[in-house]
Amino acid sequence: MNTEKFTCVVCPIGCEVTVKGQKDNIEKITGFKCDRGKKYAKNEFLNPTRILTSTVKIKNHDLPVISVRTDKPVSKDEIFDCMKIIRNTEIEAPITMNEVIIKDINNTGVNIITTKK
């Protein structure tokens, strides 16, 4: 049985939540003060995800790079593979805010979008 501890970031309380279980099966969750903390710890244990932010090179623009992010969370296991793709991407101005520049990155169902014009 694995035991992992998480600091919940859903609210300012910052509960120390402990999860005991196997990779796909949770046996016990303790330390949460609300259902949101329990849900957060469960998700972090079973399938942790993050919004990925980065920059890509841009041609014909005032700046050499432009900020981008995922349009929804991506599995932590996919972050480094996604970054390899982002690192090798170069776009050309003009662009619009929230424009999809990489669709379905690494077959995750997640898009990379611009955060500025």
One Martini backbone bead per residue (centre of mass of N, CA, C, O) as a GRO file, in nm:
protein
  117
    1MET     BB    1   0.096   0.036   0.023
    2ASN     BB    2   0.037   0.366  -0.041
    3THR     BB    3   0.168   0.690   0.076
    4GLU     BB    4   0.028   1.021   0.044
    5LYS     BB    5   0.105   1.371   0.056
    6PHE     BB    6  -0.104   1.670   0.064
    7THR     BB    7  -0.149   2.006  -0.028
    8CYS     BB    8  -0.410   2.188  -0.035
    9VAL     BB    9  -0.521   2.443  -0.303
   10VAL     BB   10  -0.832   2.530  -0.302
   11CYS     BB   11  -0.773   2.676  -0.030
   12PRO     BB   12  -0.633   2.863   0.241
   13ILE     BB   13  -0.589   2.633   0.452
   14GLY     BB   14  -0.405   2.378   0.370
   15CYS     BB   15  -0.441   2.082   0.384
   16GLU     BB   16  -0.326   1.773   0.515
   17VAL     BB   17  -0.335   1.507   0.293
   18THR     BB   18  -0.403   1.154   0.315
   19VAL     BB   19  -0.314   0.875   0.100
   20LYS     BB   20  -0.437   0.537   0.070
   21GLY     BB   21  -0.299   0.301  -0.174
   22GLN     BB   22  -0.327   0.229  -0.495
   23LYS     BB   23  -0.305   0.332  -0.809
   24ASP     BB   24  -0.647   0.251  -0.855
   25ASN     BB   25  -0.683   0.242  -0.521
   26ILE     BB   26  -0.862   0.374  -0.258
   27GLU     BB   27  -0.876   0.338   0.103
   28LYS     BB   28  -0.768   0.632   0.226
   29ILE     BB   29  -0.882   0.959   0.355
   30THR     BB   30  -0.704   1.224   0.525
   31GLY     BB   31  -0.725   1.577   0.652
   32PHE     BB   32  -0.982   1.690   0.559
   33LYS     BB   33  -1.238   1.971   0.570
   34CYS     BB   34  -1.348   1.902   0.275
   35ASP     BB   35  -1.463   1.789  -0.028
   36ARG     BB   36  -1.250   1.936  -0.200
   37GLY     BB   37  -1.002   1.804  -0.064
   38LYS     BB   38  -1.072   1.514  -0.131
   39LYS     BB   39  -1.081   1.549  -0.440
   40TYR     BB   40  -0.796   1.653  -0.478
   41ALA     BB   41  -0.645   1.405  -0.361
   42LYS     BB   42  -0.762   1.196  -0.550
   43ASN     BB   43  -0.654   1.324  -0.815
   44GLU     BB   44  -0.350   1.328  -0.733
   45PHE     BB   45  -0.330   1.015  -0.701
   46LEU     BB   46  -0.458   0.909  -0.981
   47ASN     BB   47  -0.455   1.209  -1.173
   48PRO     BB   48  -0.238   1.430  -1.227
   49THR     BB   49  -0.279   1.780  -1.308
   50ARG     BB   50  -0.199   2.051  -1.549
   51ILE     BB   51  -0.126   2.364  -1.636
   52LEU     BB   52   0.044   2.460  -1.923
   53THR     BB   53   0.325   2.679  -1.946
   54SER     BB   54   0.467   2.897  -2.207
   55THR     BB   55   0.673   2.934  -2.501
   56VAL     BB   56   0.694   3.072  -2.836
   57LYS     BB   57   0.798   3.124  -3.133
   58ILE     BB   58   0.795   3.444  -3.325
   59LYS     BB   59   0.716   3.589  -3.621
   60ASN     BB   60   0.662   3.913  -3.692
   61HIS     BB   61   0.725   4.047  -3.402
   62ASP     BB   62   0.807   4.232  -3.124
   63LEU     BB   63   0.859   3.948  -3.017
   64PRO     BB   64   1.024   3.633  -2.993
   65VAL     BB   65   0.792   3.558  -2.788
   66ILE     BB   66   0.499   3.366  -2.674
   67SER     BB   67   0.241   3.299  -2.479
   68VAL     BB   68   0.130   2.978  -2.344
   69ARG     BB   69  -0.142   2.726  -2.316
   70THR     BB   70  -0.357   2.523  -2.192
   71ASP     BB   71  -0.713   2.460  -2.219
   72LYS     BB   72  -0.638   2.219  -2.024
   73PRO     BB   73  -0.559   1.978  -1.843
   74VAL     BB   74  -0.260   1.782  -1.796
   75SER     BB   75  -0.085   1.526  -1.755
   76LYS     BB   76   0.208   1.486  -1.589
   77ASP     BB   77   0.318   1.259  -1.786
   78GLU     BB   78   0.300   1.475  -2.050
   79ILE     BB   79   0.475   1.733  -2.016
   80PHE     BB   80   0.754   1.669  -2.152
   81ASP     BB   81   0.639   1.597  -2.432
   82CYS     BB   82   0.501   1.869  -2.479
   83MET     BB   83   0.758   2.047  -2.453
   84LYS     BB   84   0.902   1.940  -2.703
   85ILE     BB   85   0.693   2.053  -2.899
   86ILE     BB   86   0.694   2.350  -2.813
   87ARG     BB   87   1.003   2.403  -2.852
   88ASN     BB   88   0.958   2.331  -3.184
   89THR     BB   89   0.779   2.585  -3.209
   90GLU     BB   90   0.669   2.807  -3.482
   91ILE     BB   91   0.528   3.119  -3.539
   92GLU     BB   92   0.307   3.359  -3.709
   93ALA     BB   93   0.234   3.660  -3.766
   94PRO     BB   94  -0.067   3.694  -3.688
   95ILE     BB   95  -0.243   3.685  -3.375
   96THR     BB   96  -0.465   3.557  -3.133
   97MET     BB   97  -0.634   3.526  -2.868
   98ASN     BB   98  -0.684   3.188  -2.812
   99GLU     BB   99  -0.516   3.051  -3.021
  100VAL     BB  100  -0.469   2.768  -3.193
  101ILE     BB  101  -0.139   2.608  -3.239
  102ILE     BB  102  -0.198   2.320  -3.093
  103LYS     BB  103  -0.351   2.030  -3.172
  104ASP     BB  104  -0.360   1.770  -2.984
  105ILE     BB  105  -0.127   1.724  -2.795
  106ASN     BB  106   0.002   1.417  -2.794
  107ASN     BB  107  -0.289   1.289  -2.787
  108THR     BB  108  -0.469   1.442  -2.532
  109GLY     BB  109  -0.701   1.670  -2.611
  110VAL     BB  110  -0.504   1.914  -2.602
  111ASN     BB  111  -0.454   2.258  -2.631
  112ILE     BB  112  -0.260   2.519  -2.768
  113ILE     BB  113  -0.261   2.858  -2.650
  114THR     BB  114  -0.285   3.182  -2.658
  115THR     BB  115  -0.239   3.489  -2.433
  116LYS     BB  116  -0.182   3.679  -2.681
  117LYS     BB  117  -0.120   3.925  -2.955
   0.00000   0.00000   0.00000
